[in-house]
Amino acid sequence: MAAMKFSRQRESIKHFLMTTRTHPTADEVYLHVKEDFPNISLGTVYRNLNLLTDIGEATKISTPDGGDRFDGRIEPHNHFLCKTCGRLLDLDLDMKSIEEVNRLAAENFDGLIESSSTLFYGECSDCIKKS
Amino acid sequence: MAAMKFSRQRESIKHFLMTTRTHPTADEVYLHVKEDFPNISLGTVYRNLNLLTDIGEATKISTPDGGDRFDGRIEPHNHFLCKTCGRLLDLDLDMKSIEEVNRLAAENFDGLIESSSTLFYGECSDCIKKS
DNA sequence: TTTAGTGCAAACGATTTGCAAAATA
DNA sequence: TATTTTGCAAATCGTTTGCACTAAA
């Protein structure tokens, strides 16, 4: 079932995800990879982003505003959405804290908790400075 | 600026949101409210859901699978998404725990954290029983 | 040479929007 | 009466898919 083959396009997408911290949308990935592969199509980008997500080499982040973002950092970590500029930033809690949250939740919940993802809301330091 | 007027449709939408715990999609809200207002349109449902969300009387929940869900519970609380049946359930941490998470995050973050929303993943008790 | 991946364009589902008519203030 | 909200339909946005072709194994 599905012997995965190498593809230059997929490598490029993966490389971009792993070297940026901007949590790009599929379209932003497309525009970037297009610089190296002018003929690449948005469909290919979506197919590879989903594939990378499925095999655990990327993460999909959903926010209440607009399309999904993708993240090449696969270690558990969390995100912050600035209500002013809309940027999505990394926000690291140490592993112990993340586990502690999951443990606390498990106490109040009658099922199996495997992971969690927290989205923090507020205003980032850049926007605070400008106001 | 926008003096809000009463509307029967909006009341019905709001009432449904406040009395269900199913975290309905816009379409599910539409189908339910349609029982009382057979002519209501999906556009009206979306307009009111967004309006209620904007004035803080409802919450929009984004998950990595499919469309947004809406929630009439406005006190801070969290959610659990079952990987097997896809249901979105409430998961309450006590207020202290939520505040503690936000405090921990603030220590590692250079901006203002106002709130947070955690989505837990795993398998719900119903699905565990069936397997 | 067999199979997976690509580019393209059409299809899709969810959500938004313009507009004339209806409801609220 | 003045202004907001509605229903409808068309438009838009993000994403997926079928297909003939190309690249990798």
Tab-separated table of C-alpha atoms (C1' of nucleotides) in Angstrom:
chain	number	residue	atom	x	y	z
A	1	MET	CA	0.000	0.000	0.000
A	2	ALA	CA	1.312	3.318	-1.147
A	3	ALA	CA	5.061	2.987	-1.539
A	4	MET	CA	6.030	6.620	-1.319
A	5	LYS	CA	8.348	7.938	-3.977
A	6	PHE	CA	10.709	10.848	-3.747
A	7	SER	CA	9.617	14.119	-5.272
A	8	ARG	CA	11.559	17.328	-5.679
A	9	GLN	CA	8.460	19.381	-5.076
A	10	ARG	CA	7.704	17.630	-1.809
A	11	GLU	CA	11.289	18.113	-0.628
A	12	SER	CA	11.067	21.797	-1.366
A	13	ILE	CA	7.776	22.158	0.491
A	14	LYS	CA	9.148	20.240	3.444
A	15	HIS	CA	12.327	22.277	3.499
A	16	PHE	CA	10.394	25.513	3.482
A	17	LEU	CA	8.154	24.379	6.339
A	18	MET	CA	11.147	23.344	8.402
A	19	THR	CA	13.023	26.589	7.950
A	20	THR	CA	10.299	29.154	8.416
A	21	ARG	CA	8.497	30.177	11.539
A	22	THR	CA	5.685	32.020	9.862
A	23	HIS	CA	3.128	29.189	9.946
A	24	PRO	CA	2.266	29.715	6.297
A	25	THR	CA	-1.052	29.011	4.650
A	26	ALA	CA	-1.113	26.603	1.718
A	27	ASP	CA	-1.130	29.571	-0.605
A	28	GLU	CA	1.930	31.106	1.018
A	29	VAL	CA	3.759	27.788	0.667
A	30	TYR	CA	2.701	27.732	-2.964
A	31	LEU	CA	3.997	31.219	-3.659
A	32	HIS	CA	7.319	30.424	-2.026
A	33	VAL	CA	7.937	27.051	-3.660
A	34	LYS	CA	6.914	28.595	-6.981
A	35	GLU	CA	10.205	30.483	-6.964
A	36	ASP	CA	12.066	27.189	-7.429
A	37	PHE	CA	9.350	25.358	-9.346
A	38	PRO	CA	7.582	27.960	-11.475
A	39	ASN	CA	5.144	25.369	-12.828
A	40	ILE	CA	4.096	23.857	-9.525
A	41	SER	CA	0.380	23.866	-8.951
A	42	LEU	CA	-1.617	24.653	-5.851
A	43	GLY	CA	-3.111	21.154	-6.022
A	44	THR	CA	0.342	19.627	-5.660
A	45	VAL	CA	1.051	21.846	-2.682
A	46	TYR	CA	-2.163	20.765	-0.977
A	47	ARG	CA	-1.544	17.104	-1.749
A	48	ASN	CA	1.929	17.261	-0.246
A	49	LEU	CA	0.933	19.306	2.773
A	50	ASN	CA	-1.741	16.743	3.563
A	51	LEU	CA	0.667	13.887	2.957
A	52	LEU	CA	3.302	15.414	5.238
A	53	THR	CA	0.660	16.000	7.873
A	54	ASP	CA	-0.568	12.421	7.592
A	55	ILE	CA	2.871	10.896	8.037
A	56	GLY	CA	3.562	13.198	10.964
A	57	GLU	CA	6.174	15.437	9.358
A	58	ALA	CA	4.037	18.551	9.589
A	59	THR	CA	1.116	19.879	11.548
A	60	LYS	CA	-2.053	21.610	10.480
A	61	ILE	CA	-3.222	24.483	12.664
A	62	SER	CA	-6.802	25.725	12.520
A	63	THR	CA	-7.695	29.192	13.693
A	64	PRO	CA	-11.073	30.913	13.801
A	65	ASP	CA	-9.930	33.394	11.198
A	66	GLY	CA	-9.363	32.142	7.672
A	67	GLY	CA	-7.649	29.109	6.229
A	68	ASP	CA	-5.490	26.522	7.924
A	69	ARG	CA	-1.804	27.106	8.566
A	70	PHE	CA	0.991	24.572	8.373
A	71	ASP	CA	3.900	24.026	10.705
A	72	GLY	CA	7.041	21.969	10.185
A	73	ARG	CA	7.779	21.822	13.904
A	74	ILE	CA	6.367	18.535	15.048
A	75	GLU	CA	7.309	18.535	18.719
A	76	PRO	CA	4.268	19.418	20.840
A	77	HIS	CA	4.034	23.160	21.212
A	78	ASN	CA	1.398	25.841	21.213
A	79	HIS	CA	0.480	29.001	19.385
A	80	PHE	CA	-0.520	32.564	19.937
A	81	LEU	CA	-2.816	34.524	17.657
A	82	CYS	CA	-2.455	38.302	17.796
A	83	LYS	CA	-5.871	39.966	17.636
A	84	THR	CA	-4.319	43.102	16.179
A	85	CYS	CA	-1.935	42.010	13.422
A	86	GLY	CA	-3.288	38.488	12.947
A	87	ARG	CA	0.127	36.852	13.119
A	88	LEU	CA	0.349	33.336	14.468
A	89	LEU	CA	3.392	32.912	16.699
A	90	ASP	CA	4.991	29.962	18.455
A	91	LEU	CA	4.478	29.809	22.156
A	92	ASP	CA	6.422	27.162	23.983
A	93	LEU	CA	5.421	25.725	27.285
A	94	ASP	CA	7.879	23.236	28.649
A	95	MET	CA	6.955	19.618	28.131
A	96	LYS	CA	6.079	19.199	31.795
A	97	SER	CA	3.471	21.924	31.600
A	98	ILE	CA	1.871	20.410	28.522
A	99	GLU	CA	1.742	17.012	30.192
A	100	GLU	CA	0.342	18.604	33.325
A	101	VAL	CA	-2.484	20.205	31.367
A	102	ASN	CA	-3.325	16.872	29.768
A	103	ARG	CA	-3.258	15.193	33.162
A	104	LEU	CA	-5.561	17.814	34.690
A	105	ALA	CA	-7.946	17.411	31.800
A	106	ALA	CA	-7.922	13.634	32.129
A	107	GLU	CA	-9.070	13.946	35.730
A	108	ASN	CA	-12.244	15.674	34.608
A	109	PHE	CA	-12.839	13.586	31.523
A	110	ASP	CA	-14.142	10.122	30.928
A	111	GLY	CA	-12.110	9.053	27.894
A	112	LEU	CA	-8.545	8.840	26.632
A	113	ILE	CA	-6.606	12.040	26.089
A	114	GLU	CA	-3.677	11.590	23.727
A	115	SER	CA	-2.630	15.130	22.991
A	116	SER	CA	-3.719	18.722	23.104
A	117	SER	CA	-3.144	21.974	21.373
A	118	THR	CA	-3.679	25.330	22.963
A	119	LEU	CA	-4.243	28.531	21.083
A	120	PHE	CA	-3.587	31.669	23.108
A	121	TYR	CA	-5.199	34.974	22.210
A	122	GLY	CA	-4.110	38.512	22.966
A	123	GLU	CA	-1.806	41.156	21.610
A	124	CYS	CA	1.785	40.575	20.585
A	125	SER	CA	4.638	42.750	21.805
A	126	ASP	CA	5.106	44.430	18.416
A	127	CYS	CA	1.512	45.629	18.380
A	128	ILE	CA	1.645	46.751	22.003
A	129	LYS	CA	4.651	48.959	21.196
A	130	LYS	CA	2.818	50.589	18.305
A	131	SER	CA	-0.277	51.480	20.320
B	1	MET	CA	-22.743	52.983	14.306
B	2	ALA	CA	-25.005	49.997	14.010
B	3	ALA	CA	-27.899	50.336	16.439
B	4	MET	CA	-28.856	46.708	16.764
B	5	LYS	CA	-32.498	45.809	16.319
B	6	PHE	CA	-34.347	42.843	17.689
B	7	SER	CA	-34.966	39.937	15.343
B	8	ARG	CA	-37.000	36.805	15.952
B	9	GLN	CA	-34.583	34.748	13.922
B	10	ARG	CA	-31.608	35.881	15.943
B	11	GLU	CA	-33.416	35.104	19.195
B	12	SER	CA	-34.181	31.618	17.978
B	13	ILE	CA	-30.579	30.992	16.927
B	14	LYS	CA	-29.323	32.289	20.246
B	15	HIS	CA	-31.806	30.187	22.192
B	16	PHE	CA	-30.793	27.056	20.328
B	17	LEU	CA	-27.104	27.694	20.946
B	18	MET	CA	-27.706	28.233	24.636
B	19	THR	CA	-29.721	25.074	25.125
B	20	THR	CA	-27.710	22.543	23.154
B	21	ARG	CA	-24.380	21.003	23.949
B	22	THR	CA	-23.718	19.578	20.526
B	23	HIS	CA	-21.510	22.418	19.237
B	24	PRO	CA	-23.457	22.613	15.991
B	25	THR	CA	-22.137	23.704	12.628
B	26	ALA	CA	-23.853	26.624	10.897
B	27	ASP	CA	-25.768	24.151	8.809
B	28	GLU	CA	-27.030	22.268	11.845
B	29	VAL	CA	-28.193	25.534	13.386
B	30	TYR	CA	-29.936	26.322	10.116
B	31	LEU	CA	-31.750	22.976	10.013
B	32	HIS	CA	-32.916	23.359	13.593
B	33	VAL	CA	-34.083	26.967	13.384
B	34	LYS	CA	-35.814	26.110	10.120
B	35	GLU	CA	-38.386	24.162	12.130
B	36	ASP	CA	-39.660	27.427	13.588
B	37	PHE	CA	-38.819	29.646	10.616
B	38	PRO	CA	-39.311	27.571	7.486
B	39	ASN	CA	-38.200	30.439	5.253
B	40	ILE	CA	-34.999	31.324	7.070
B	41	SER	CA	-31.941	31.302	4.870
B	42	LEU	CA	-28.467	30.007	5.545
B	43	GLY	CA	-27.113	33.498	4.930
B	44	THR	CA	-29.182	34.843	7.810
B	45	VAL	CA	-27.888	32.090	10.062
B	46	TYR	CA	-24.289	32.922	9.192
B	47	ARG	CA	-24.867	36.649	9.646
B	48	ASN	CA	-26.344	36.091	13.095
B	49	LEU	CA	-23.779	33.553	14.207
B	50	ASN	CA	-21.045	35.997	13.293
B	51	LEU	CA	-22.860	38.839	14.980
B	52	LEU	CA	-23.372	36.835	18.181
B	53	THR	CA	-19.725	35.837	18.098
B	54	ASP	CA	-18.640	39.450	17.609
B	55	ILE	CA	-20.637	40.750	20.562
B	56	GLY	CA	-19.402	37.913	22.735
B	57	GLU	CA	-22.619	35.950	23.069
B	58	ALA	CA	-21.279	32.905	21.263
B	59	THR	CA	-17.962	31.318	20.407
B	60	LYS	CA	-16.606	29.924	17.203
B	61	ILE	CA	-14.571	26.730	17.467
B	62	SER	CA	-12.216	25.680	14.687
B	63	THR	CA	-11.053	22.114	14.335
B	64	PRO	CA	-8.693	20.605	11.784
B	65	ASP	CA	-11.517	18.545	10.349
B	66	GLY	CA	-14.284	20.360	8.514
B	67	GLY	CA	-16.268	23.510	9.174
B	68	ASP	CA	-16.434	25.689	12.248
B	69	ARG	CA	-18.694	24.866	15.155
B	70	PHE	CA	-20.570	27.309	17.367
B	71	ASP	CA	-21.007	27.317	21.103
B	72	GLY	CA	-23.416	29.312	23.253
B	73	ARG	CA	-21.386	28.734	26.407
B	74	ILE	CA	-19.282	31.815	26.790
B	75	GLU	CA	-17.494	31.068	30.055
B	76	PRO	CA	-13.931	29.949	29.342
B	77	HIS	CA	-13.865	26.218	28.795
B	78	ASN	CA	-12.193	23.728	26.522
B	79	HIS	CA	-13.049	21.008	24.072
B	80	PHE	CA	-12.234	17.462	23.177
B	81	LEU	CA	-12.333	16.059	19.668
B	82	CYS	CA	-12.793	12.306	19.378
B	83	LYS	CA	-10.599	10.891	16.628
B	84	THR	CA	-12.975	7.979	16.162
B	85	CYS	CA	-16.495	9.396	16.077
B	86	GLY	CA	-15.583	13.008	15.389
B	87	ARG	CA	-17.786	14.401	18.141
B	88	LEU	CA	-16.726	17.616	19.825
B	89	LEU	CA	-17.334	17.479	23.570
B	90	ASP	CA	-17.023	19.983	26.373
B	91	LEU	CA	-14.075	19.492	28.637
B	92	ASP	CA	-14.023	21.656	31.719
B	93	LEU	CA	-10.895	22.489	33.594
B	94	ASP	CA	-11.541	24.505	36.705
B	95	MET	CA	-10.950	28.200	36.344
B	96	LYS	CA	-7.749	28.041	38.366
B	97	SER	CA	-6.227	25.570	35.944
B	98	ILE	CA	-7.104	27.710	32.949
B	99	GLU	CA	-5.609	30.759	34.614
B	100	GLU	CA	-2.553	28.745	35.554
B	101	VAL	CA	-1.996	27.718	31.950
B	102	ASN	CA	-2.286	31.316	30.815
B	103	ARG	CA	0.137	32.389	33.535
B	104	LEU	CA	2.659	29.729	32.553
B	105	ALA	CA	2.378	30.803	28.933
B	106	ALA	CA	2.835	34.458	29.836
B	107	GLU	CA	6.163	33.609	31.504
B	108	ASN	CA	7.535	32.380	28.202
B	109	PHE	CA	5.935	35.010	26.013
B	110	ASP	CA	6.660	38.614	25.293
B	111	GLY	CA	3.173	40.025	24.802
B	112	LEU	CA	-0.255	40.165	26.429
B	113	ILE	CA	-2.202	36.936	26.818
B	114	GLU	CA	-5.893	37.554	27.282
B	115	SER	CA	-7.371	34.120	26.871
B	116	SER	CA	-6.732	30.659	25.568
B	117	SER	CA	-8.570	27.727	24.177
B	118	THR	CA	-7.325	24.188	24.328
B	119	LEU	CA	-8.458	21.421	22.063
B	120	PHE	CA	-7.766	17.945	23.409
B	121	TYR	CA	-7.485	14.949	21.106
B	122	GLY	CA	-8.048	11.289	21.806
B	123	GLU	CA	-10.867	8.799	22.029
B	124	CYS	CA	-14.102	9.355	23.908
B	125	SER	CA	-15.468	6.831	26.392
B	126	ASP	CA	-18.294	5.742	24.078
B	127	CYS	CA	-15.834	4.769	21.348
B	128	ILE	CA	-13.515	3.022	23.799
B	129	LYS	CA	-16.401	0.837	24.961
B	130	LYS	CA	-17.247	-0.163	21.408
B	131	SER	CA	-13.699	-1.216	20.518
C	1	DT	C1'	7.930	-0.837	-17.176
C	2	DT	C1'	5.311	-0.165	-13.316
C	3	DT	C1'	3.625	2.991	-9.965
C	4	DA	C1'	3.520	7.382	-7.680
C	5	DG	C1'	3.530	12.240	-8.350
C	6	DT	C1'	2.483	16.387	-11.277
C	7	DG	C1'	-0.035	20.225	-13.637
C	8	DC	C1'	-4.167	21.693	-15.063
C	9	DA	C1'	-8.881	22.724	-14.740
C	10	DA	C1'	-13.159	21.627	-13.122
C	11	DA	C1'	-15.784	20.543	-8.987
C	12	DC	C1'	-16.749	21.102	-4.289
C	13	DG	C1'	-18.197	22.625	0.426
C	14	DA	C1'	-18.344	26.363	3.509
C	15	DT	C1'	-19.054	31.120	3.943
C	16	DT	C1'	-19.963	35.875	2.366
C	17	DT	C1'	-22.252	39.461	-0.162
C	18	DG	C1'	-25.449	42.622	-3.162
C	19	DC	C1'	-29.940	43.694	-3.533
C	20	DA	C1'	-34.898	44.559	-3.191
C	21	DA	C1'	-38.497	43.401	0.165
C	22	DA	C1'	-39.986	42.876	5.086
C	23	DA	C1'	-39.593	43.796	9.973
C	24	DT	C1'	-38.280	46.744	13.824
C	25	DA	C1'	-37.766	51.136	16.091
D	1	DT	C1'	-40.404	57.149	8.427
D	2	DA	C1'	-35.715	55.712	8.910
D	3	DT	C1'	-32.805	51.972	9.558
D	4	DT	C1'	-31.803	47.198	10.395
D	5	DT	C1'	-32.606	42.554	9.087
D	6	DT	C1'	-34.209	39.187	5.927
D	7	DG	C1'	-34.455	35.806	1.922
D	8	DC	C1'	-32.642	34.795	-2.207
D	9	DA	C1'	-29.098	33.977	-5.454
D	10	DA	C1'	-24.778	34.775	-7.136
D	11	DA	C1'	-20.095	35.254	-5.861
D	12	DT	C1'	-16.005	34.107	-3.342
D	13	DC	C1'	-12.628	31.455	-0.776
D	14	DG	C1'	-10.116	27.468	0.543
D	15	DT	C1'	-9.539	22.863	-0.740
D	16	DT	C1'	-10.132	18.484	-3.315
D	17	DT	C1'	-10.331	15.624	-7.356
D	18	DG	C1'	-10.245	13.359	-12.245
D	19	DC	C1'	-7.350	12.894	-15.845
D	20	DA	C1'	-3.624	12.485	-19.172
D	21	DC	C1'	1.262	13.112	-18.676
D	22	DT	C1'	5.919	13.003	-16.370
D	23	DA	C1'	9.300	11.331	-13.078
D	24	DA	C1'	10.979	7.928	-9.882
D	25	DA	C1'	11.851	3.151	-8.765
